[in-house]
Coordinates of C-alpha atoms in Angstrom, one line a residue:
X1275 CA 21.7 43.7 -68.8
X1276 CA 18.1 43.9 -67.6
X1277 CA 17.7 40.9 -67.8
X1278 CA 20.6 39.8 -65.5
X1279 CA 20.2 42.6 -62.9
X1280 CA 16.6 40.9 -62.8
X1281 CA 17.6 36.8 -62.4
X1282 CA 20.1 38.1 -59.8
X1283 CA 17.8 40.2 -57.7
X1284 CA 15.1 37.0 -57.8
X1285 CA 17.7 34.9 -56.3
X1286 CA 18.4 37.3 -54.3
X1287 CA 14.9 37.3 -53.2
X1288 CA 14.7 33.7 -53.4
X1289 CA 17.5 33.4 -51.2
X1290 CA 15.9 36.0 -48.7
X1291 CA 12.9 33.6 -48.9
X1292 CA 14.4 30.5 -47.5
X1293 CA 16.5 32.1 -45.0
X1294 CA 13.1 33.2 -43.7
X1295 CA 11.8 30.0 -44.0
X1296 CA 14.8 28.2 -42.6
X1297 CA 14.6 30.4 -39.9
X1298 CA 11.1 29.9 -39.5
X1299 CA 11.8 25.8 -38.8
X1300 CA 14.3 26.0 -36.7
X1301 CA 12.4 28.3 -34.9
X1302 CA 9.3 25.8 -34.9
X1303 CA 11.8 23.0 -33.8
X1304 CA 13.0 25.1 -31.0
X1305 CA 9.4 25.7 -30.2
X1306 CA 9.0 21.8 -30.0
X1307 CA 11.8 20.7 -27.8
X1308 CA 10.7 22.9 -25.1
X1309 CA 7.4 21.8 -25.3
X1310 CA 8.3 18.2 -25.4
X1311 CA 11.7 18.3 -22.7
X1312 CA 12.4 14.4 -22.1
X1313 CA 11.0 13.7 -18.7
X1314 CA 13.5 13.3 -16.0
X1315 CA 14.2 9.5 -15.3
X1316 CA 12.2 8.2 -12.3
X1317 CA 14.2 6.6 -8.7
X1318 CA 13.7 2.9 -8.6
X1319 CA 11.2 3.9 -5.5
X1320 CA 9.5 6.1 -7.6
X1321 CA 8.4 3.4 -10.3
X1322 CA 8.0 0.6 -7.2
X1323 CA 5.3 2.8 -5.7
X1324 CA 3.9 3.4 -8.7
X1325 CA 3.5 0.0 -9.5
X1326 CA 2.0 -0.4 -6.5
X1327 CA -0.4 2.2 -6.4
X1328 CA -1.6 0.4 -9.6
X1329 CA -2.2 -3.1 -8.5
X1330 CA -3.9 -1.9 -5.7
X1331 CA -6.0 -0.1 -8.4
X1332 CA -6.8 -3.5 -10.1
X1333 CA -9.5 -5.1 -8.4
X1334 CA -9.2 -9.3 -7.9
X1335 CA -12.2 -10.5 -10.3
X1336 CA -15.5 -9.5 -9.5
X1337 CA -15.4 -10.2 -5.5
X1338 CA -16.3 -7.5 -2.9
X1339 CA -13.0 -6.2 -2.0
X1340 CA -14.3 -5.2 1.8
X1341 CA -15.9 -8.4 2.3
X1342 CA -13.4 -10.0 1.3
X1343 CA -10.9 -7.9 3.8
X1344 CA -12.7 -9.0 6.6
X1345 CA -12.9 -12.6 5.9
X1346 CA -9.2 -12.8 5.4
X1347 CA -8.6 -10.8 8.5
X1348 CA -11.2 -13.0 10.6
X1349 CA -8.8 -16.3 9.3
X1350 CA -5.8 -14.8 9.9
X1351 CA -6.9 -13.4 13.8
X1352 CA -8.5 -16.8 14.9
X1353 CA -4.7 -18.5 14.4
X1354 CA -3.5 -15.7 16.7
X1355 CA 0.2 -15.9 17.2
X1356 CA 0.8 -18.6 15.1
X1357 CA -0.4 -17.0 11.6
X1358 CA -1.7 -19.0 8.9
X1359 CA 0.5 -19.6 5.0
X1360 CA -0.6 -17.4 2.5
X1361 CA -1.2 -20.4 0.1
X1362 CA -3.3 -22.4 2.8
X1363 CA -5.8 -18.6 2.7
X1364 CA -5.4 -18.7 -0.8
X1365 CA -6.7 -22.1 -1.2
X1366 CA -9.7 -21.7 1.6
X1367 CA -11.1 -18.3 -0.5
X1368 CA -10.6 -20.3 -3.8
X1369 CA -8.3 -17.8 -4.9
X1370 CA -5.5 -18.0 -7.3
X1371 CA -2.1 -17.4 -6.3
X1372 CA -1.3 -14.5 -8.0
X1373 CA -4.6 -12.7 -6.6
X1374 CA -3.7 -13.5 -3.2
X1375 CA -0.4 -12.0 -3.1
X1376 CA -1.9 -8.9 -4.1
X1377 CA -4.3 -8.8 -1.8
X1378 CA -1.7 -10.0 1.4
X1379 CA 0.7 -7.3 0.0
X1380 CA -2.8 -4.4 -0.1
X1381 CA -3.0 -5.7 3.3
X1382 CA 0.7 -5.5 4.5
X1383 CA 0.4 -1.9 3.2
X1384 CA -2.5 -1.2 5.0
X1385 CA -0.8 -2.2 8.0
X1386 CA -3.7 -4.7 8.8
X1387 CA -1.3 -8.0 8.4
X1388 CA 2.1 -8.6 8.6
X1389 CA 3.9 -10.9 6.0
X1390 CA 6.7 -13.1 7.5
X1391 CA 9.2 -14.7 4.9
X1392 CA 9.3 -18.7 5.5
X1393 CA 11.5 -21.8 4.3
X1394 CA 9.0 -24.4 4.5
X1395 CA 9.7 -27.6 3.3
X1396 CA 12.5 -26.2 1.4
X1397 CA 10.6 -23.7 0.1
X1398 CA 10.1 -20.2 0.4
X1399 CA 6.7 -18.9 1.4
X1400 CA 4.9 -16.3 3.1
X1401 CA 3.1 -16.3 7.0
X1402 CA 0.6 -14.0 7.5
X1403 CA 0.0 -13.0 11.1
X1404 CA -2.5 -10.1 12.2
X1405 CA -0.5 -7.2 12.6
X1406 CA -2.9 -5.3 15.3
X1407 CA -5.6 -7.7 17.7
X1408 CA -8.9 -6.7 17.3
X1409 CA -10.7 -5.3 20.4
X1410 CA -13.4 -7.1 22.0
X1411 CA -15.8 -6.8 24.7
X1412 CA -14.9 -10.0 25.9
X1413 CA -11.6 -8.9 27.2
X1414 CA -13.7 -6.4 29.9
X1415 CA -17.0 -8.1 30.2
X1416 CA -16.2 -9.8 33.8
X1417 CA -13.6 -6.9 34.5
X1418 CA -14.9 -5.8 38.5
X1419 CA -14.6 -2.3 37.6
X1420 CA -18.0 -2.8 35.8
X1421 CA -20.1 -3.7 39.0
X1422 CA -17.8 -2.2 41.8
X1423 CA -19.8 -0.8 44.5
X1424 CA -17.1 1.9 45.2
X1425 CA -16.0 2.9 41.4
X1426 CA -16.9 6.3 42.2
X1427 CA -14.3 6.6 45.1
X1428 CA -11.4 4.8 43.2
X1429 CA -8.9 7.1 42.0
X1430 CA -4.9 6.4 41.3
X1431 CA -3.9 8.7 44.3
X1432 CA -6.5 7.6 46.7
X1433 CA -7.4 4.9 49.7
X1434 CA -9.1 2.8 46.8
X1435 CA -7.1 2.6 43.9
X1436 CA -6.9 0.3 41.0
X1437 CA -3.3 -0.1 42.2
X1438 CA -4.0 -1.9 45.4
X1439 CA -7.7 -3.3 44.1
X1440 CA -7.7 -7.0 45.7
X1441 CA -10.2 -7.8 43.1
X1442 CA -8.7 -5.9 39.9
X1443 CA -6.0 -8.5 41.0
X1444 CA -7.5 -11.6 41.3
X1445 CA -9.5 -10.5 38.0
X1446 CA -6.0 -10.6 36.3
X1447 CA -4.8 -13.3 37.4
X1448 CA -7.9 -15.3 37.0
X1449 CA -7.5 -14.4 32.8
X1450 CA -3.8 -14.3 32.5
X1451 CA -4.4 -18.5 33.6
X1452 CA -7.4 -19.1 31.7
X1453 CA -5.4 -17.7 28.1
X1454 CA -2.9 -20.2 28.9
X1455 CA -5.3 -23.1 29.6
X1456 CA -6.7 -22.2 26.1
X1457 CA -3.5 -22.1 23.9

């Protein structure tokens, strides 16, 4: 009988043991799923920005992104109102398509263009247009403020006033009909 008492208190013991153990792996794979929870699923805007945050990451091969900036912005400002095609830029920086439309949508972004969507010749295609006019001097060089004898006495309430200015008038007038001469 010693014997058997013996082979049934191992299995007993045996049976102890992989409870433990069992308990041991689920307690491990409990351990696991918290620390790996499936991340929640992401909003269509959520995985558009990110995919936007990383082209504007990749830089267009090798070229000076700020240089490049400006030229594009210079182009795009001398056409004024009338914009310039993206693929007509494109072509005049020797750039291919694909790195173009990057860079116009890093622009659009930036608010420094504006895209407009265009059927041209049956075709859909992008106008970019400036999306704020750059400030010159020019605009204020021949401005009579500048050289008024009696700028110190002009106020908005008072006897001289840019309000009733004869020659803040004529001034106007004089550029409002020399733009359109130019366009």
């Amino acid at each position: 009988m010693a014997k058997k008492e013996k082979k049934s208190i191992k299995k007993m013991e045996e049976k102890k043991e992989v409870t433990k153990t069992e308990k041991k792996k689920v307690v491990k794979t409990e351990k696991k799923k918290e620390i790996t929870k499936p991340e929640k699923k992401k909003t269509k805007a959520e995985l558009k920005k990110e995919a936007e945050l990383l082209e504007e990451e990749e830089e267009i091969e090798g070229l000076d992104m700020e240089k490049l900036k400006t030229t594009v912005l210079g182009l795009v400002a001398k056409r004024g109102d009338n914009g310039m095609f993206q693929s007509e830029l494109w072509k005049k920086l020797k750039l291919s398509s694909r790195d173009g439309s990057r860079l116009a949508l890093k622009l659009e972004r930036q608010h420094l263009v504006k895209r407009e969507k265009i059927l041209e010749n049956g075709r859909w295609t992008y106008k970019l247009k400036i999306a704020h006019v750059p400030v010159t001097t020019q605009s204020i060089e021949s401005a009579p403020c500048l050289i008024c004898p009696v700028e110190s006495k002009c106020t908005l309430e008072g006897e001289i006033s840019p309000r009733t200015c004869p020659l803040i008038e004529q001034w106007v007038l004089t550029e409002i009909s020399t733009k359109k001469v130019k366009k």
